[in-house]
mmCIF file of C-alpha atoms in Angstrom:
data_model
loop_
_atom_site.group_PDB
_atom_site.id
_atom_site.type_symbol
_atom_site.label_atom_id
_atom_site.label_comp_id
_atom_site.label_asym_id
_atom_site.label_seq_id
_atom_site.Cartn_x
_atom_site.Cartn_y
_atom_site.Cartn_z
ATOM 1 C CA MET A 13 5.414 -59.392 -109.160
ATOM 2 C CA ILE A 14 5.945 -58.740 -112.846
ATOM 3 C CA LEU A 15 3.327 -61.342 -113.735
ATOM 4 C CA GLU A 16 0.749 -59.678 -111.451
ATOM 5 C CA SER A 17 1.507 -56.334 -113.042
ATOM 6 C CA GLN A 18 1.005 -57.757 -116.545
ATOM 7 C CA MET A 19 -2.265 -59.409 -115.478
ATOM 8 C CA GLY A 20 -3.479 -56.073 -114.109
ATOM 9 C CA ILE A 21 -2.725 -54.366 -117.411
ATOM 10 C CA LEU A 22 -4.551 -57.104 -119.319
ATOM 11 C CA ARG A 23 -7.634 -56.761 -117.091
ATOM 12 C CA ILE A 24 -7.707 -52.990 -117.640
ATOM 13 C CA PHE A 25 -7.258 -53.487 -121.392
ATOM 14 C CA GLY A 26 -10.038 -56.066 -121.453
ATOM 15 C CA PHE A 27 -12.358 -53.779 -119.535
ATOM 16 C CA MET A 28 -11.646 -50.929 -121.987
ATOM 17 C CA VAL A 29 -12.390 -53.216 -124.942
ATOM 18 C CA VAL A 30 -15.729 -54.215 -123.410
ATOM 19 C CA VAL A 31 -16.645 -50.557 -122.730
ATOM 20 C CA ILE A 32 -15.673 -49.436 -126.239
ATOM 21 C CA SER A 33 -17.548 -52.340 -127.829
ATOM 22 C CA THR A 34 -20.649 -51.559 -125.771
ATOM 23 C CA ILE A 35 -20.545 -47.874 -126.726
ATOM 24 C CA ALA A 36 -19.950 -48.720 -130.394
ATOM 25 C CA GLY A 37 -22.828 -51.206 -130.367
ATOM 26 C CA LEU A 38 -25.188 -48.698 -128.769
ATOM 27 C CA ASP A 39 -24.135 -46.015 -131.268
ATOM 28 C CA TYR A 40 -24.606 -48.433 -134.180
ATOM 29 C CA TYR A 41 -28.082 -49.300 -132.875
ATOM 30 C CA GLN A 42 -29.047 -45.614 -132.590
ATOM 31 C CA GLN A 43 -27.721 -44.805 -136.068
ATOM 32 C CA GLY A 44 -29.533 -47.838 -137.469
ATOM 33 C CA LYS A 45 -32.822 -46.560 -136.038
ATOM 34 C CA LYS A 46 -32.278 -43.225 -137.842
ATOM 35 C CA HIS A 47 -31.837 -45.147 -141.107
ATOM 36 C CA GLU A 48 -34.835 -47.432 -140.414
ATOM 37 C CA GLY A 49 -32.635 -50.497 -139.960
ATOM 38 C CA THR A 50 -30.985 -50.292 -143.394
ATOM 39 C CA LEU A 51 -27.563 -49.108 -142.177
ATOM 40 C CA SER A 52 -24.708 -51.352 -143.302
ATOM 41 C CA VAL A 53 -21.305 -51.614 -141.640
ATOM 42 C CA SER A 54 -19.681 -49.518 -144.377
ATOM 43 C CA GLY A 55 -22.523 -47.017 -144.045
ATOM 44 C CA TYR A 56 -21.926 -46.859 -140.309
ATOM 45 C CA VAL A 57 -18.227 -46.114 -140.889
ATOM 46 C CA GLU A 58 -19.216 -43.309 -143.287
ATOM 47 C CA SER A 59 -21.622 -41.902 -140.681
ATOM 48 C CA ILE A 60 -18.736 -41.762 -138.185
ATOM 49 C CA LYS A 61 -16.616 -39.833 -140.699
ATOM 50 C CA HIS A 62 -19.507 -37.479 -141.460
ATOM 51 C CA ARG A 63 -20.219 -36.779 -137.780
ATOM 52 C CA PHE A 64 -16.543 -36.193 -137.063
ATOM 53 C CA ALA A 65 -16.293 -33.730 -139.969
ATOM 54 C CA GLN A 66 -19.485 -31.976 -138.782
ATOM 55 C CA GLN A 67 -18.125 -31.633 -135.240
ATOM 56 C CA GLN A 68 -14.852 -30.287 -136.604
ATOM 57 C CA GLU A 69 -16.743 -27.735 -138.692
ATOM 58 C CA GLU A 70 -18.798 -26.667 -135.663
ATOM 59 C CA ARG A 71 -15.605 -26.209 -133.628
ATOM 60 C CA GLU A 72 -14.125 -24.053 -136.400
ATOM 61 C CA VAL A 73 -17.289 -21.924 -136.601
ATOM 62 C CA LYS A 74 -17.246 -21.390 -132.825
ATOM 63 C CA ALA A 75 -13.548 -20.497 -132.905
ATOM 64 C CA PHE A 76 -14.161 -18.005 -135.732
ATOM 65 C CA GLU A 77 -17.036 -16.419 -133.815
ATOM 66 C CA ARG A 78 -14.891 -16.096 -130.678
ATOM 67 C CA ASN A 79 -12.194 -14.429 -132.779
ATOM 68 C CA ARG A 80 -14.779 -12.120 -134.413
ATOM 69 C CA LYS A 81 -16.111 -10.980 -131.046
ATOM 70 C CA LYS A 82 -12.556 -10.361 -129.848
ATOM 71 C CA ARG A 83 -11.809 -8.217 -132.925
ATOM 72 C CA TRP A 84 -15.124 -6.359 -132.560
ATOM 73 C CA LYS A 85 -14.306 -5.564 -128.938
ATOM 74 C CA ALA A 86 -10.886 -4.234 -129.992
ATOM 75 C CA GLY A 87 -12.587 -1.697 -132.281
ATOM 76 C CA ALA A 88 -11.890 -0.620 -135.854
ATOM 77 C CA LYS A 89 -9.326 2.131 -135.373
ATOM 78 C CA SER A 90 -6.533 -0.192 -136.536
ATOM 79 C CA TYR A 91 -8.249 -0.375 -139.944
ATOM 80 C CA LEU A 92 -7.670 3.330 -140.607
ATOM 81 C CA PRO A 93 -5.021 3.840 -143.315
ATOM 82 C CA ALA A 94 -1.458 4.777 -142.416
ATOM 83 C CA ALA A 95 -0.354 8.240 -143.504
ATOM 84 C CA SER A 96 1.134 8.028 -146.998
ATOM 85 C CA ALA A 97 3.937 10.180 -148.391
ATOM 86 C CA GLY A 98 3.331 13.879 -147.821
ATOM 87 C CA TRP A 99 0.735 13.280 -145.105
ATOM 88 C CA ALA A 100 1.136 13.805 -141.353
ATOM 89 C CA GLN A 101 -0.957 11.796 -138.869
ATOM 90 C CA PHE A 102 -2.182 12.938 -135.448
ATOM 91 C CA GLU A 103 -4.059 11.501 -132.498
ATOM 92 C CA LEU A 104 -7.082 13.532 -131.424
ATOM 93 C CA THR A 105 -5.519 13.852 -127.969
ATOM 94 C CA GLN A 106 -2.724 15.986 -129.518
ATOM 95 C CA MET A 107 -4.807 19.081 -128.948
ATOM 96 C CA ASP A 108 -1.844 21.460 -129.153
ATOM 97 C CA SER A 109 -1.320 20.617 -132.845
ATOM 98 C CA ALA A 110 -2.914 22.934 -135.416
ATOM 99 C CA PRO A 111 -4.664 20.178 -137.483
ATOM 100 C CA VAL A 112 -6.314 18.638 -134.402
ATOM 101 C CA ASP A 113 -7.352 22.084 -133.182
ATOM 102 C CA THR A 114 -8.879 22.746 -136.611
ATOM 103 C CA VAL A 115 -10.859 19.504 -136.453
ATOM 104 C CA LEU A 116 -12.161 20.030 -132.911
ATOM 105 C CA SER A 117 -12.952 23.734 -133.441
ATOM 106 C CA ASN A 118 -14.313 23.767 -137.001
ATOM 107 C CA TYR A 119 -15.536 20.250 -137.857
ATOM 108 C CA ALA A 120 -17.362 19.648 -134.531
ATOM 109 C CA PRO A 121 -16.932 15.844 -134.557
ATOM 110 C CA ILE A 122 -18.946 13.852 -132.026
ATOM 111 C CA PRO A 123 -18.684 10.225 -130.871
ATOM 112 C CA LEU A 124 -21.217 7.800 -132.302
ATOM 113 C CA ILE A 125 -24.263 7.834 -130.002
ATOM 114 C CA SER A 126 -24.203 4.065 -129.495
ATOM 115 C CA SER A 127 -20.535 4.180 -128.443
ATOM 116 C CA VAL A 128 -21.561 5.774 -125.127
ATOM 117 C CA SER A 129 -22.087 2.757 -122.884
ATOM 118 C CA GLY A 130 -24.260 4.274 -120.189
ATOM 119 C CA THR A 131 -25.162 7.143 -117.893
ATOM 120 C CA ALA A 132 -21.828 7.046 -116.045
ATOM 121 C CA GLU A 133 -19.790 7.472 -119.229
ATOM 122 C CA LEU A 134 -22.140 10.161 -120.498
ATOM 123 C CA MET A 135 -21.601 12.159 -117.298
ATOM 124 C CA ARG A 136 -17.830 11.781 -117.628
ATOM 125 C CA LEU A 137 -17.967 13.133 -121.178
ATOM 126 C CA VAL A 138 -20.055 16.114 -120.092
ATOM 127 C CA LYS A 139 -17.686 16.922 -117.230
ATOM 128 C CA GLY A 140 -14.615 16.376 -119.407
ATOM 129 C CA GLY A 141 -15.661 19.029 -121.911
ATOM 130 C CA LYS A 142 -13.505 19.398 -125.029
ATOM 131 C CA LYS A 143 -10.736 17.216 -123.624
ATOM 132 C CA GLY A 144 -13.205 14.481 -122.692
ATOM 133 C CA ILE A 145 -14.706 14.485 -126.192
ATOM 134 C CA ALA A 146 -11.203 14.370 -127.712
ATOM 135 C CA ARG A 147 -10.260 11.348 -125.584
ATOM 136 C CA LYS A 148 -13.437 9.540 -126.640
ATOM 137 C CA LEU A 149 -12.932 10.394 -130.318
ATOM 138 C CA SER A 150 -9.329 9.189 -130.161
ATOM 139 C CA GLU A 151 -10.626 5.649 -129.556
ATOM 140 C CA THR A 152 -12.034 5.472 -133.080
ATOM 141 C CA GLY A 153 -10.450 8.173 -135.245
ATOM 142 C CA LEU A 154 -7.323 9.943 -136.482
ATOM 143 C CA VAL A 155 -6.470 13.308 -138.011
ATOM 144 C CA TYR A 156 -4.502 13.606 -141.267
ATOM 145 C CA ALA A 157 -2.919 16.769 -142.619
ATOM 146 C CA LYS A 158 -1.197 17.671 -145.885
ATOM 147 C CA GLY A 159 -0.487 21.351 -146.483
ATOM 148 C CA ASP A 160 -3.731 23.194 -145.846
ATOM 149 C CA LYS A 161 -5.812 20.001 -146.186
ATOM 150 C CA VAL A 162 -7.076 18.583 -142.876
ATOM 151 C CA VAL A 163 -9.050 15.348 -142.563
ATOM 152 C CA TRP A 164 -10.815 13.765 -139.580
ATOM 153 C CA PHE A 165 -11.267 10.063 -140.359
ATOM 154 C CA ASP A 166 -13.291 7.835 -138.012
ATOM 155 C CA ILE A 167 -14.401 4.196 -138.123
ATOM 156 C CA SER A 168 -16.831 3.291 -135.325
ATOM 157 C CA LEU A 169 -18.659 0.055 -134.576
ATOM 158 C CA LYS A 170 -22.366 0.305 -133.804
ATOM 159 C CA PRO A 171 -23.688 -2.697 -131.851
ATOM 160 C CA LYS A 172 -27.049 -4.268 -132.567
ATOM 161 C CA SER A 173 -29.881 -2.225 -131.044
ATOM 162 C CA ALA A 174 -31.146 -3.306 -127.638
ATOM 163 C CA SER A 175 -34.733 -3.934 -128.665
ATOM 164 C CA ASN A 176 -35.994 -5.296 -125.334
ATOM 165 C CA SER A 177 -35.301 -2.299 -123.121
ATOM 166 C CA LEU A 178 -36.771 1.193 -123.116
ATOM 167 C CA ALA A 179 -33.278 2.714 -122.998
ATOM 168 C CA GLY A 180 -32.217 0.660 -126.025
ATOM 169 C CA MET A 181 -35.290 1.611 -128.049
ATOM 170 C CA ALA A 182 -34.887 5.288 -127.123
ATOM 171 C CA LEU A 183 -31.226 5.182 -128.197
ATOM 172 C CA SER A 184 -32.172 3.550 -131.491
ATOM 173 C CA ARG A 185 -34.853 6.185 -132.113
ATOM 174 C CA GLN A 186 -32.377 8.974 -131.372
ATOM 175 C CA GLN A 187 -29.848 7.578 -133.855
ATOM 176 C CA LYS A 188 -32.452 7.281 -136.599
ATOM 177 C CA PHE A 189 -33.706 10.818 -135.897
ATOM 178 C CA MET A 190 -30.192 12.232 -136.204
ATOM 179 C CA SER A 191 -29.605 10.395 -139.491
ATOM 180 C CA HIS A 192 -32.858 11.817 -140.914
ATOM 181 C CA THR A 193 -31.894 15.407 -140.069
ATOM 182 C CA ALA A 194 -29.133 15.344 -142.665
ATOM 183 C CA ILE A 195 -29.674 16.077 -146.368
ATOM 184 C CA LYS A 196 -27.292 13.899 -148.364
ATOM 185 C CA GLN A 197 -26.210 13.289 -151.929
ATOM 186 C CA GLY A 198 -24.370 10.355 -153.457
ATOM 187 C CA PHE A 199 -20.586 10.600 -153.437
ATOM 188 C CA ALA A 200 -19.026 7.228 -154.340
ATOM 189 C CA VAL A 201 -19.327 3.447 -154.166
ATOM 190 C CA ILE A 202 -16.044 1.853 -153.082
ATOM 191 C CA ASP A 203 -15.719 -1.944 -152.881
ATOM 192 C CA GLY A 204 -19.460 -2.301 -152.289
ATOM 193 C CA VAL A 205 -19.712 0.490 -149.677
ATOM 194 C CA ALA A 206 -21.959 3.454 -150.504
ATOM 195 C CA PHE A 207 -20.621 6.838 -149.402
ATOM 196 C CA MET A 208 -22.872 9.865 -149.077
ATOM 197 C CA GLU A 209 -21.930 13.511 -148.662
ATOM 198 C CA ILE A 210 -23.954 15.486 -146.114
ATOM 199 C CA THR A 211 -24.846 18.801 -147.721
ATOM 200 C CA GLN A 212 -27.037 20.282 -144.990
ATOM 201 C CA ASP A 213 -27.853 19.674 -141.339
ATOM 202 C CA LEU A 214 -31.518 20.410 -140.626
ATOM 203 C CA THR A 215 -30.790 20.842 -136.917
ATOM 204 C CA ASN A 216 -28.901 24.038 -137.917
ATOM 205 C CA PRO A 217 -30.681 25.067 -141.150
ATOM 206 C CA THR A 218 -29.369 28.643 -141.127
ATOM 207 C CA GLU A 219 -25.747 27.740 -140.412
ATOM 208 C CA ALA A 220 -23.607 27.253 -143.496
ATOM 209 C CA VAL A 221 -21.364 24.168 -143.462
ATOM 210 C CA ASP A 222 -17.838 25.279 -144.336
ATOM 211 C CA TYR A 223 -16.380 21.776 -144.459
ATOM 212 C CA ARG A 224 -17.313 18.499 -146.107
ATOM 213 C CA ARG A 225 -18.858 15.514 -144.307
ATOM 214 C CA ILE A 226 -18.777 12.009 -145.772
ATOM 215 C CA ILE A 227 -20.474 8.922 -144.302
ATOM 216 C CA GLY A 228 -20.597 5.258 -145.299
ATOM 217 C CA ARG A 229 -22.002 2.160 -143.600
ATOM 218 C CA ILE A 230 -21.492 -1.598 -143.758
ATOM 219 C CA GLY A 231 -24.468 -3.606 -142.494
ATOM 220 C CA ILE A 232 -27.654 -2.470 -140.776
ATOM 221 C CA ASP A 233 -28.501 -2.378 -137.060
ATOM 222 C CA GLU A 234 -25.104 -3.937 -136.299
ATOM 223 C CA GLU A 235 -22.910 -1.654 -138.388
ATOM 224 C CA VAL A 236 -19.449 -0.428 -139.292
ATOM 225 C CA VAL A 237 -19.871 3.355 -139.569
ATOM 226 C CA ILE A 238 -17.239 5.268 -141.569
ATOM 227 C CA ARG A 239 -17.205 9.049 -141.134
ATOM 228 C CA MET A 240 -15.031 11.842 -142.447
ATOM 229 C CA GLY A 241 -14.870 15.605 -141.983
ATOM 230 C CA THR A 242 -12.526 17.552 -144.228
ATOM 231 C CA ASN A 243 -11.809 20.650 -146.288
ATOM 232 C CA ALA A 244 -10.197 18.542 -149.016
ATOM 233 C CA ASP A 245 -11.236 17.967 -152.630
ATOM 234 C CA ASP A 246 -12.764 14.823 -154.141
ATOM 235 C CA ALA A 247 -9.430 13.331 -155.182
ATOM 236 C CA THR A 248 -7.989 13.598 -151.672
ATOM 237 C CA ILE A 249 -11.114 12.109 -150.086
ATOM 238 C CA LEU A 250 -11.100 9.191 -152.513
ATOM 239 C CA GLU A 251 -7.401 8.603 -151.891
ATOM 240 C CA LEU A 252 -8.054 8.029 -148.195
ATOM 241 C CA LEU A 253 -11.312 6.098 -148.611
ATOM 242 C CA GLU A 254 -9.770 3.734 -151.150
ATOM 243 C CA ALA A 255 -6.894 2.925 -148.763
ATOM 244 C CA VAL A 256 -9.232 1.124 -146.307
ATOM 245 C CA ASP A 257 -9.501 -2.686 -146.215
ATOM 246 C CA TYR A 258 -13.284 -3.016 -146.426
ATOM 247 C CA ALA A 259 -13.220 -6.796 -146.787
ATOM 248 C CA SER A 260 -11.597 -7.132 -143.342
ATOM 249 C CA LEU A 261 -13.963 -4.578 -141.827
ATOM 250 C CA ASN A 262 -16.874 -6.588 -143.211
ATOM 251 C CA THR A 263 -15.752 -9.690 -141.287
ATOM 252 C CA LEU A 264 -16.316 -7.845 -138.003
ATOM 253 C CA LEU A 265 -20.086 -8.205 -138.497
ATOM 254 C CA THR A 266 -22.092 -11.222 -137.357
ATOM 255 C CA TYR A 267 -23.694 -11.271 -140.807
ATOM 256 C CA PRO A 268 -21.165 -9.790 -143.268
ATOM 257 C CA SER A 269 -22.464 -7.900 -146.289
ATOM 258 C CA LEU A 270 -22.719 -9.930 -149.503
ATOM 259 C CA VAL A 271 -21.402 -7.031 -151.614
ATOM 260 C CA VAL A 272 -18.576 -5.527 -149.523
ATOM 261 C CA GLY A 273 -15.062 -6.706 -150.303
ATOM 262 C CA GLN A 274 -16.307 -8.789 -153.245
ATOM 263 C CA GLY A 275 -14.699 -6.745 -156.008
ATOM 264 C CA VAL A 276 -17.962 -5.036 -156.987
ATOM 265 C CA SER A 277 -17.168 -2.371 -159.551
ATOM 266 C CA VAL A 278 -19.465 0.550 -160.370
ATOM 267 C CA GLN A 279 -18.717 2.916 -163.245
ATOM 268 C CA GLN A 280 -17.334 6.167 -161.904
ATOM 269 C CA ASP A 281 -19.977 8.374 -163.504
ATOM 270 C CA ARG A 282 -22.743 6.171 -162.037
ATOM 271 C CA GLN A 283 -21.355 5.957 -158.495
ATOM 272 C CA PRO A 284 -23.270 8.943 -157.022
ATOM 273 C CA GLU A 285 -26.583 7.629 -158.371
ATOM 274 C CA VAL A 286 -25.932 4.071 -157.176
ATOM 275 C CA ALA A 287 -24.839 5.354 -153.761
ATOM 276 C CA GLU A 288 -28.171 7.184 -153.437
ATOM 277 C CA LYS A 289 -30.078 4.014 -154.337
ATOM 278 C CA MET A 290 -28.177 2.072 -151.688
ATOM 279 C CA ASP A 291 -28.834 4.806 -149.126
ATOM 280 C CA GLN A 292 -32.552 4.737 -149.962
ATOM 281 C CA LEU A 293 -32.576 0.955 -149.420
ATOM 282 C CA TYR A 294 -30.960 1.496 -146.005
ATOM 283 C CA LYS A 295 -33.684 4.021 -145.088
ATOM 284 C CA GLU A 296 -36.462 1.662 -146.177
ATOM 285 C CA MET A 297 -35.050 -1.157 -144.033
ATOM 286 C CA GLN A 298 -34.879 1.273 -141.116
ATOM 287 C CA LEU A 299 -38.583 2.007 -141.597
ATOM 288 C CA VAL A 300 -39.320 -1.718 -141.305
ATOM 289 C CA GLN A 301 -37.445 -1.738 -138.011
ATOM 290 C CA GLU A 302 -39.286 1.376 -136.837
ATOM 291 C CA LYS A 303 -42.693 -0.172 -137.508
ATOM 292 C CA THR A 304 -41.737 -3.128 -135.325
ATOM 293 C CA THR A 305 -40.614 -0.745 -132.569
ATOM 294 C CA ASP A 306 -43.963 1.062 -132.777
ATOM 295 C CA GLU A 307 -45.801 -2.233 -132.317
ATOM 296 C CA LYS A 308 -43.631 -3.124 -129.336
ATOM 297 C CA LEU A 309 -44.346 0.220 -127.671
ATOM 298 C CA LYS A 310 -48.082 -0.375 -128.136
ATOM 299 C CA ASN A 311 -47.846 -3.818 -126.542
ATOM 300 C CA LEU A 312 -45.506 -3.246 -123.599
ATOM 301 C CA ASP A 313 -45.646 -5.819 -120.825
ATOM 302 C CA VAL A 314 -45.193 -3.972 -117.508
ATOM 303 C CA THR A 315 -43.606 -6.902 -115.684
ATOM 304 C CA ALA A 316 -41.106 -7.610 -118.483
ATOM 305 C CA MET A 317 -40.300 -3.905 -118.750
ATOM 306 C CA MET A 318 -39.506 -3.684 -115.031
ATOM 307 C CA VAL A 319 -37.362 -6.837 -115.082
ATOM 308 C CA ASN A 320 -35.405 -5.616 -118.106
ATOM 309 C CA SER A 321 -34.898 -2.183 -116.555
ATOM 310 C CA LEU A 322 -33.318 -3.873 -113.528
ATOM 311 C CA THR A 323 -31.167 -6.309 -115.505
ATOM 312 C CA ALA A 324 -30.035 -3.941 -118.292
ATOM 313 C CA SER A 325 -26.718 -2.497 -117.092
ATOM 314 C CA ASP A 326 -26.179 0.094 -119.855
ATOM 315 C CA PHE A 327 -27.724 1.706 -122.933
ATOM 316 C CA ASN A 328 -26.870 -1.271 -125.157
ATOM 317 C CA SER A 329 -28.085 -4.006 -122.792
ATOM 318 C CA ASP A 330 -31.079 -5.956 -124.021
ATOM 319 C CA GLY A 331 -32.672 -7.329 -120.851
ATOM 320 C CA ILE A 332 -33.657 -10.956 -120.292
ATOM 321 C CA MET A 333 -37.358 -10.956 -121.206
ATOM 322 C CA ASP A 334 -39.410 -10.128 -124.285
ATOM 323 C CA ILE A 335 -40.620 -6.628 -123.477
ATOM 324 C CA THR A 336 -44.009 -7.372 -125.082
ATOM 325 C CA GLY A 337 -44.549 -10.738 -123.376
ATOM 326 C CA GLY A 338 -44.514 -12.503 -126.734
ATOM 327 C CA GLU A 339 -47.103 -10.257 -128.391
ATOM 328 C CA VAL A 340 -44.786 -8.830 -131.072
ATOM 329 C CA PHE A 341 -42.359 -10.994 -133.039
ATOM 330 C CA GLU A 342 -39.005 -9.465 -133.955
ATOM 331 C CA ASN A 343 -35.919 -11.089 -135.435
ATOM 332 C CA GLN A 344 -33.046 -8.669 -135.951
ATOM 333 C CA ASP A 345 -30.983 -11.379 -137.637
ATOM 334 C CA ILE A 346 -33.576 -11.654 -140.421
ATOM 335 C CA LEU A 347 -33.373 -7.882 -140.925
ATOM 336 C CA GLN A 348 -29.594 -8.010 -141.355
ATOM 337 C CA ILE A 349 -29.645 -11.034 -143.672
ATOM 338 C CA GLY A 350 -32.485 -9.558 -145.738
ATOM 339 C CA TYR A 351 -30.675 -6.234 -146.077
ATOM 340 C CA GLY A 352 -27.538 -7.962 -147.357
ATOM 341 C CA ARG A 353 -29.508 -9.886 -149.978
ATOM 342 C CA ALA A 354 -31.404 -6.760 -151.042
ATOM 343 C CA GLN A 355 -28.095 -4.899 -151.489
ATOM 344 C CA LYS A 356 -26.795 -7.658 -153.740
ATOM 345 C CA LEU A 357 -29.975 -7.676 -155.826
ATOM 346 C CA LEU A 358 -29.771 -3.886 -156.178
ATOM 347 C CA LEU A 359 -26.151 -3.870 -157.367
ATOM 348 C CA ASP A 360 -26.650 -6.873 -159.656
ATOM 349 C CA SER A 361 -29.685 -5.189 -161.215
ATOM 350 C CA ASP A 362 -27.821 -1.912 -161.645
ATOM 351 C CA GLN A 363 -24.891 -3.637 -163.334
ATOM 352 C CA ARG A 364 -27.256 -5.421 -165.736
ATOM 353 C CA GLN A 365 -28.987 -2.129 -166.587
ATOM 354 C CA ALA A 366 -25.635 -0.418 -167.170
ATOM 355 C CA ALA A 367 -24.526 -3.247 -169.461
ATOM 356 C CA LEU A 368 -27.789 -3.086 -171.434
ATOM 357 C CA ALA A 369 -27.500 0.698 -171.733
ATOM 358 C CA GLU A 370 -23.979 0.377 -173.123
ATOM 359 C CA GLU A 371 -25.133 -2.306 -175.549
ATOM 360 C CA ASP A 372 -28.087 -0.197 -176.722
ATOM 361 C CA GLN A 373 -25.836 2.816 -177.119
ATOM 362 C CA ALA A 374 -23.368 0.809 -179.157
ATOM 363 C CA LYS A 375 -26.133 -0.552 -181.357
ATOM 364 C CA GLY A 376 -27.654 2.887 -181.722
ATOM 365 C CA SER A 377 -24.393 4.560 -182.761
ATOM 366 C CA GLY A 378 -23.738 1.789 -185.265
ATOM 367 C CA PHE A 379 -27.195 2.235 -186.777
ATOM 368 C CA PHE A 380 -26.793 5.997 -187.158
ATOM 369 C CA ASN A 381 -23.324 5.642 -188.620
ATOM 370 C CA ARG A 382 -24.664 3.228 -191.234
ATOM 371 C CA LEU A 383 -27.568 5.602 -191.922
ATOM 372 C CA LYS A 384 -25.224 8.576 -192.354
ATOM 373 C CA ASN A 385 -23.125 6.674 -194.842
ATOM 374 C CA LYS A 386 -26.214 6.044 -197.002
ATOM 375 C CA LEU A 387 -27.607 9.597 -196.935
ATOM 376 C CA PRO A 388 -26.125 12.006 -199.529
ATOM 377 C CA ALA A 389 -26.355 14.953 -197.149
ATOM 378 C CA PHE A 390 -23.926 13.259 -194.783
ATOM 379 C CA ALA A 391 -21.641 11.817 -197.429
ATOM 380 C CA ALA A 392 -17.988 12.774 -197.151
ATOM 381 C CA PRO A 393 -16.991 15.452 -199.742
ATOM 382 C CA LYS A 394 -14.867 14.334 -202.661
ATOM 383 C CA TYR A 395 -11.675 16.196 -203.486
ATOM 384 C CA LYS A 396 -9.441 16.126 -206.490
ATOM 385 C CA ASP A 397 -6.234 14.254 -206.060
ATOM 386 C CA THR A 398 -4.216 17.473 -206.468
ATOM 387 C CA ALA A 399 -6.033 19.041 -203.504
ATOM 388 C CA VAL A 400 -5.277 16.233 -201.134
ATOM 389 C CA LYS A 401 -2.423 17.052 -198.808
ATOM 390 C CA PRO A 402 -0.146 14.271 -197.684
ATOM 391 C CA ALA A 403 -0.601 13.093 -194.102
ATOM 392 C CA PRO A 404 2.100 14.167 -191.675
ATOM 393 C CA LYS A 405 4.760 11.626 -190.973
ATOM 394 C CA LYS A 406 4.368 9.723 -187.716
ATOM 395 C CA THR A 407 6.925 10.649 -185.136
ATOM 396 C CA SER A 408 9.216 8.009 -183.798
ATOM 397 C CA GLN A 409 9.262 9.698 -180.402
ATOM 398 C CA PRO A 410 8.076 7.243 -177.729
ATOM 399 C CA VAL A 411 4.871 7.815 -175.802
ATOM 400 C CA ARG A 412 5.462 8.953 -172.243
ATOM 401 C CA VAL A 413 2.698 8.256 -169.733
ATOM 402 C CA HIS A 414 2.727 9.464 -166.173
ATOM 403 C CA LYS A 415 0.754 7.249 -163.814
ATOM 404 C CA GLY A 416 0.069 8.357 -160.286
ATOM 405 C CA GLY A 417 -2.361 7.445 -157.549
ATOM 406 C CA LEU A 418 -4.238 10.711 -157.838
ATOM 407 C CA GLY A 419 -3.730 13.879 -159.860
ATOM 408 C CA THR A 420 -3.312 13.788 -163.624
ATOM 409 C CA SER A 421 -2.287 11.222 -166.202
ATOM 410 C CA CYS A 422 -0.647 12.600 -169.348
ATOM 411 C CA ALA A 423 0.377 11.096 -172.657
ATOM 412 C CA GLN A 424 2.568 12.883 -175.211
ATOM 413 C CA VAL A 425 2.883 12.017 -178.895
ATOM 414 C CA GLY A 426 5.196 14.313 -180.771
ATOM 415 C CA SER A 427 4.284 17.871 -179.908
ATOM 416 C CA ILE A 428 0.756 17.007 -178.785
ATOM 417 C CA LYS A 429 0.176 16.427 -175.060
ATOM 418 C CA ARG A 430 -3.109 15.236 -173.603
ATOM 419 C CA CYS A 431 -3.916 15.047 -169.897
ATOM 420 C CA SER A 432 -6.916 13.813 -167.959
ATOM 421 C CA ALA A 433 -7.672 14.352 -164.304
ATOM 422 C CA SER A 434 -8.258 11.211 -162.295
ATOM 423 C CA GLY A 435 -10.492 10.767 -159.298
ATOM 424 C CA GLN A 436 -13.061 13.318 -160.416
#
């Protein structure tokens, strides 16, 4: 009985050896054909290692993408900063609190248009009134308060536009229209993200804005949208904006920005100007997208349009057919990749120009200093030795420097105290 069992095991083992040998031989033959018959045994072993490493890399990429989609679905509210010392934090559903009431009554925050999934949710928001809006806003934002300063801080995720459905194109057009009704000026560039301050809303040109609105974006089409409404000063706004982990937010995008979270530093006095350049680049890329939409509307395929209308379940659904029947080519991935590269070129160019300007300024000041030393009119006056007063003795009192996150930094030497305001 034992002998029969051993023989059975040997037959199975032999069969497995034959199968493995056959598979290996067939694989070697196929790999040899790819190398035009020049593949050696050692080369074949290396090809196995290479293919295994490639498969492992593909598995890791797929796992990362699954994780990215999971994090995108969870939203970006968790990336909002925790309330630091002196600050109180509120959910927008805490409508009985004074700071939340101030935000809802005075700042008039609204959910991002693309965050409304479809007609059913839109109807619920309309019926819910102020409470319904507050519940929706609480999914993406928080309220912070410190003394009389009140801040609404929101980070929303805008999905890629549904370019193959009429509802998707209409939604995209509406978002672009709303963004063009705002007059903005550069505010800051933080870790590669350009922030603009909205100074006027053209939809209400006669109504004065008695609070400040800040907006920043990561990516284009598929975007992380950062919004703030507040009555606070620059230093307070920067304190909150600088507390956000932009590198992690950037990884939520299918095509992360090449400049966000990369330690890009822009001189403080140049940040408003650079932010405006980055905003102008965003607008120009939007125009490229709009031209493609115009062409698609001119070349609508009725059959594809009807099929997509039936298969698109909500505002952000894209349908299953090319709405133009193949007449108009569009690749949204190229738009996003191209925008990222253009951003990097813009910031690299700006940094080079700033460096050259500093170098020219340094050279220029050195030239004029040398010139002044040679001209009699600028020569330092000569005094008799008896008229020269001795220099005051240096104090041995140590220098005291106060360093804080925001506010003022002061240094004192003897009886002289100098302070400079930070964050301005």
